[in-house]
Amino acid sequence: MNKKRLLSMLALILIVSTVLAACGSNNNREDGASNGAGKPAEAKEQVLHINMSAEPPTFDPGQAQDSQANTALKLMYEGLVRVDDAGKEVPAAAESWEISPDGLQYKFNLRKDAVWSNGDPVTANDFVFAWQRVLDPTTVPAAPYAYQLGYIKNAMAYNAKKVTDFSKVGIKATDEYTLEVTLENPTPYFLGLTSFYTFYPVHGSVQNNAAWATDYKSMITNGAFNLSNWTTGQKLEFTKNDKYWDKSNIKLSKIEASLVASGASELSSYKSGQLDFAGAPNGEIPSDSIPTMEKQLPKEFSKKGTAGTYYYEFNVTAKPFDNVKIRKAFSMAMSRQDIVDKVTLGGQIPAFGFVAPGIKGVKDEFRTEYKDNFFTENVEEAKKLLAEGMAEEGYTTLPEITLIYNSSESHKKIALAIADMWKNNLGVEVKTENLEWGVFLETRQNLNYQVARAGWSADYNDPMNFMDLWKTGSGNNDSGFSNAEYDKLVKDTLVSQDNAVRMEKMAAAEKILIQDEQVLLPIYYYSNVSLTKENVKGISVNYNGAIDFSRAYFE
Amino acid sequence: MVRYVANKFFYMLISLLILISATFFLMKAIPGDPFQAEKKVSAEMKARLMEQYGLDKPLYVQYFKYLGDIATGDFGISMKKLNQDVTKIISDTFQTSLKLGLVAIVIAVVVGVLLGMLAALYHRKLIDNVAMILAVLGMAVPSFVLASLLQYYLAEKAGWFNVLGFDKPLDYVLPVMALSAQPIAFIARLTRSSMLEVLHADYIKTAKAKGLNWLTIMFRHVIRNGILPVVTYVGPMTANIITGSVVIEQVFGIGGIGKVFVESITNRDYTLIMGVTIFYGVILMVARFLTDIAYVMIDPRIKLSGGKEG
Amino acid sequence: MAINQTKTSQDHVILTSEDFRKIGTDEKNSEVIQRESLSAWRDAWQRLRENKIAMTALIILALIIIASIFGPLISDFNHYTNDLVNTNQPPSSIHWFGTDELGRDMFVRTWMGARISLIVGLAAALIDLIIGVIYGGTMGFFGGRVDEIMNKFSEILYSIPYLLVTILLLVVLEPSLGTIILALTITGWINMSWIVRGEMIQLKNREFVLASRSMGAGNARLIFRHLLPNAVGPIIVTLTLSVPSAIFSEAFLSFLGLGVQAPVASLGSMISDALTGWMYYPWRMLFPAILISLIMLCFNIFGDGLRDALDPKLKK
């Protein structure tokens, strides 16, 4: 049996050497990522490492519609204006602008030193081209965010083929460097809107090249960074654009983004020093680790409110939530403070209204000027309302309620916590049902539910962005709510010039929505939880949580 | 041989057609469409998009158009990853999955077979027990737990590896370990089980009685016969590993085809779902075909002409 | 002696009708070669009992099953009520396994999870076994056209991505335990059928089968008396593997958010929930992970023991 032993020795050696080969490569590893504390070499290089939980579906500003693309496009492009940390519009591609007294005419004077990454000057025609491309009904595929340009005169009519002559649309390049825009109605937030990606200029060469935004080599951009490498589903690399007019204020030489969906991996990577920034809006710090991170890394940890609302909506067309008293009972019979303190843990603010903080009002924030005191949590009152509502509807016991949410760890936790509160406080039976994303959206849209999770974050800085949603027939109104008075208030707001009157009307509309009708059950106002390495400065976060890494730097 | 291959190829084509049809109609039966989002596009806009992508036509029209397109090698463009060629997405991500998968397979087969052989040779001895406990442990821990443990202890705490990324050779270690643990365990058990059977077979006793050289017996009979079930397993396993392990790719941030596939389903990215499914099907069929061939080469009792009887 | 002889010869002549009787079917078949099956199983059981490791595994499995049935009953808590004041508490005399992120008792949840996981695993494995043996047996036994067509069918089914099938099923049908089991078995049986088929092909041309056939054994007898009992080793091994693999697949579905509906949990979904926080609250992963690993370990070890016991060739 010596041979047997020989053979097994051979086998053993092979196993051991395989394992060793795997481990052995440790020794000749390239150092850098492991020593998270110092990283002096990388600091000098000014290379920022971030993570995006998903690959941006497109790098075409006209087609983009998500927050990942927003982060990437903010690096690669520059609109007429930028919005700074304080929420103020500052010159970008436009050096200056004039607004007519009636608020309908905008004249943008473009800077003459701005060039595309191929050296061509950025002209007013590039904006006209880009905006026409978004609005053109023959654009393939149709630009889903075309309505963002809808404030411009005849823009939506052109998009809907009601106006065929583009010269009737309120977009004109009066010369190479002057862009004139005419609006349909006075829109106080239009200037800020032009910093949004749908308004970015696009180089004329993309006209006949549908695939231009699918290859980083063929992208011609005008922003502070160029997309210099792209490994599908794995990595994006942005390199500083040496032709950018404001390049002296750009200190980073490179931004590298990994593309990992797992929040746990992202955090782990941050802690090991592989990432310089982790968390919202492009990634996620798992709520389980928030308390520990807050304690362990107080200087790196940040939670900051953003203009968005997390809420549950009722299907007001189906039993039992067609009864407003039952809706109110459910809304009162829970503790929002417990949800944000014990469940979500991310410094969110309990919500009792729909318009989120951070949205501008007349002088201050809308939420400061009009408090969200539409109702208070009160279990006794809730029980009373439920009993009344049930009596009105002829129930002796309430049938089991089903709450639907889309698959996600955090939605699940919140749903379970709230369902348990309802059970305990109201003595009702509640079933929570987790649905796959696409199925969830369709179920909600078809009014095939009783209570459903929902969320809304601002695209532009005005309460209208929130109130618009609940109009009769609004595409995003999945509650079946329809109220003539509400519709009129929203419509009046659109044509009004006086901002104080506008805000007054919107506050009145919100009162109908929440206090009178309780169409939705607000839960909390969103916050961004993130970690930033101490030596990283200059990351700018917008009122709605959108992030701009372009001016970041290492100290 | 030529007839056999031609016959197999013909069947593969038919299988593929059925696979395509089944997937196509299954996919369309799932609620949702590629253009849905939390912030919905207007009804008119959605109608325009549906028209532009030909999704407004009756299902059978879409189906035959798709068949026509792929017959000419056109897999279309992704509906969510805007204007990107499905073929390019697949080839890009598959390269990544292939790199990871091949390493994992080689490790799995080598380590698994050796462990199994050792266990069989020392049946009911210490080595057997140790090897089997190792194997069973490998199977007892879910791959996402293993990945998470490896990531925390070896990357975050020890700092030996990167947590994320897939650039340097060193980046392969953790995903490969997480990916191959279960196949190693499976192969080790299979090898042990079938080696034991062979070791106790009469022809081995005969060979021993005839005084044949021990090494000759091992290589010509024991290993050759003992490895047969492993070959059956390795075929589909290869296809599975290469076409991507979603979990491992998600945890380690690897841009592989598994990740793309899951995303494509969530996005209802019809062209991409079809493309990846067809690709996956072809890989699986080829893997099974090669398994059959390998079977024939190892086991002389099986002849090609009559399927696997004989 | 002589007297006796004459007596015998005298008796010999006289034959009455009572001396004849009908021969039953049993004796007609006495030519059929077949071992006493009962003693073979008894034999196997004897050998299994001698295998200490396998028996330990069996006992642990039994204990886990008992605990998953009765464990939740001996606790004051249930698996769904939240306690937001006591979230993420370490194990204590009140909460033996600690509490989770919503303050739910981990002890009850762990055993409830084990119950769900075992139900999923056993049900899926059983369905796999039944379909796999019938389908694979038919393929392997009949061969030719039948084999080719059925094999093709299973290959095609196998190449349809099961995630697609699963999502579809979970959408079309009400999401429930039954749907998950169905989703797991819809492609899960294929592997079993291939194993059975392979064994059948190998066995059916063996001498003892040919002999039995030549003595007039019918297909059913061949399959159930000769082929299946001899293929039982690989079938059992595959079966013991398909229980844990079903439990794992369910865990994988949980990881993708398609598992059992909360607040019901399986071990897999509990582990998947704990993944983001186990570094801080290790007990949330530890107990379900230990239990799932124990279940895997025991099924595998017991399966191995069973295999050794059932294989007469391994008799010492």
Tab-separated table of C-alpha atoms in Angstrom, chain A residues 3-4 7-8 11 14 25-26 29-30 33-34 55 57 63 137 139 141-144 159 210 214 230 232-235 258-260 265 268-269 271-272 274 436-439 442 444 453 455-457 459 475-476 478, chain B residues 31-32 36-41 45 48-49 52-53 80-84 92-93 96 107 114-115 117-118 121-122 151 156 159-164 166-168 170 173 214 218-219 250-251 253-255 259 266 268:
chain	number	residue	atom	x	y	z
A	3	LYS	CA	1.756	3.425	-3.650
A	4	LYS	CA	-1.543	4.356	-2.192
A	7	LEU	CA	-0.807	8.929	-4.501
A	8	SER	CA	-2.546	10.494	-1.572
A	11	ALA	CA	-3.118	14.711	-3.956
A	14	LEU	CA	-1.733	19.525	-4.991
A	25	SER	CA	-0.323	36.055	-4.009
A	26	ASN	CA	-0.853	38.189	-0.920
A	29	ARG	CA	-0.039	42.463	-3.864
A	30	GLU	CA	-0.040	46.066	-4.828
A	33	ALA	CA	-6.247	49.990	-0.424
A	34	SER	CA	-5.668	48.274	2.874
A	55	GLU	CA	-24.910	51.786	-13.493
A	57	PRO	CA	-28.828	53.548	-17.702
A	63	GLN	CA	-32.754	60.632	-21.968
A	137	PRO	CA	-41.760	64.089	-31.235
A	139	THR	CA	-36.782	61.621	-31.447
A	141	PRO	CA	-36.507	56.854	-28.241
A	142	ALA	CA	-38.818	59.622	-27.017
A	143	ALA	CA	-37.264	61.620	-24.171
A	144	PRO	CA	-39.292	60.643	-21.095
A	159	ASN	CA	-43.903	67.662	-28.332
A	210	ALA	CA	-27.958	57.026	-31.991
A	214	THR	CA	-23.086	54.162	-25.295
A	230	TRP	CA	-16.355	52.306	-18.477
A	232	THR	CA	-19.996	47.521	-17.968
A	233	GLY	CA	-21.640	46.852	-14.640
A	234	GLN	CA	-18.409	47.281	-12.724
A	235	LYS	CA	-16.606	50.570	-12.911
A	258	SER	CA	-17.430	51.226	-8.415
A	259	LEU	CA	-20.882	49.851	-9.173
A	260	VAL	CA	-22.039	47.756	-6.222
A	265	SER	CA	-20.267	45.814	0.646
A	268	SER	CA	-17.184	47.539	4.191
A	269	SER	CA	-15.264	48.993	1.310
A	271	LYS	CA	-14.174	51.206	6.170
A	272	SER	CA	-11.286	49.383	4.532
A	274	GLN	CA	-11.163	51.686	-0.647
A	436	GLU	CA	-41.408	42.666	-7.070
A	437	TRP	CA	-40.765	46.210	-8.332
A	438	GLY	CA	-42.483	46.015	-11.703
A	439	VAL	CA	-45.401	44.093	-10.300
A	442	GLU	CA	-48.470	47.961	-11.894
A	444	ARG	CA	-50.465	50.291	-7.469
A	453	ARG	CA	-45.854	52.344	0.029
A	455	GLY	CA	-42.122	58.017	-2.029
A	456	TRP	CA	-41.691	61.353	-3.737
A	457	SER	CA	-38.612	63.492	-4.024
A	459	ASP	CA	-37.197	67.507	-9.145
A	475	GLY	CA	-49.990	60.146	-14.043
A	476	ASN	CA	-48.490	59.717	-10.629
A	478	ASP	CA	-52.217	56.222	-7.825
B	31	PRO	CA	-46.813	42.541	-15.392
B	32	GLY	CA	-44.938	45.734	-16.137
B	36	GLN	CA	-42.122	52.206	-15.726
B	37	ALA	CA	-40.555	54.119	-12.893
B	38	GLU	CA	-41.512	55.545	-9.498
B	39	LYS	CA	-42.002	58.839	-11.306
B	40	LYS	CA	-44.114	57.773	-14.202
B	41	VAL	CA	-43.857	59.078	-17.713
B	45	MET	CA	-45.093	59.459	-23.760
B	48	ARG	CA	-44.927	56.818	-28.044
B	49	LEU	CA	-42.149	54.741	-26.508
B	52	GLN	CA	-41.035	53.180	-31.118
B	53	TYR	CA	-39.945	49.859	-29.665
B	80	LYS	CA	-33.303	50.264	-20.451
B	81	LYS	CA	-29.580	50.582	-21.015
B	82	LEU	CA	-30.335	53.074	-23.685
B	83	ASN	CA	-29.269	52.232	-27.228
B	84	GLN	CA	-26.681	49.772	-26.012
B	92	ASP	CA	-18.654	42.588	-22.139
B	93	THR	CA	-20.181	41.113	-19.038
B	96	THR	CA	-15.880	39.127	-16.793
B	107	ILE	CA	-10.194	25.196	-8.467
B	114	LEU	CA	-8.562	15.303	-4.982
B	115	LEU	CA	-10.470	15.623	-1.726
B	117	MET	CA	-10.200	10.620	-3.955
B	118	LEU	CA	-8.410	10.961	-0.664
B	121	LEU	CA	-8.872	5.797	-0.521
B	122	TYR	CA	-9.004	6.221	3.229
B	151	GLN	CA	-15.270	40.181	2.910
B	156	GLU	CA	-12.098	44.774	5.857
B	159	GLY	CA	-6.858	44.220	4.792
B	160	TRP	CA	-5.359	41.507	2.603
B	161	PHE	CA	-7.753	42.016	-0.233
B	162	ASN	CA	-9.937	44.688	-1.753
B	163	VAL	CA	-13.551	44.562	-0.669
B	164	LEU	CA	-14.793	45.584	-4.103
B	166	PHE	CA	-12.216	43.003	-10.037
B	167	ASP	CA	-9.102	44.432	-11.626
B	168	LYS	CA	-6.001	42.896	-10.106
B	170	LEU	CA	-5.639	39.421	-6.115
B	173	VAL	CA	-9.284	35.349	-4.489
B	214	TRP	CA	-1.308	-0.579	-8.676
B	218	MET	CA	-5.747	3.504	-10.266
B	219	PHE	CA	-5.441	5.479	-13.440
B	250	GLN	CA	-23.614	41.614	-6.332
B	251	VAL	CA	-21.586	41.307	-3.153
B	253	GLY	CA	-19.288	44.448	-7.331
B	254	ILE	CA	-18.321	42.387	-10.345
B	255	GLY	CA	-19.882	43.370	-13.650
B	259	LYS	CA	-26.039	40.765	-12.435
B	266	THR	CA	-36.406	43.830	-12.856
B	268	ARG	CA	-38.457	44.348	-17.999
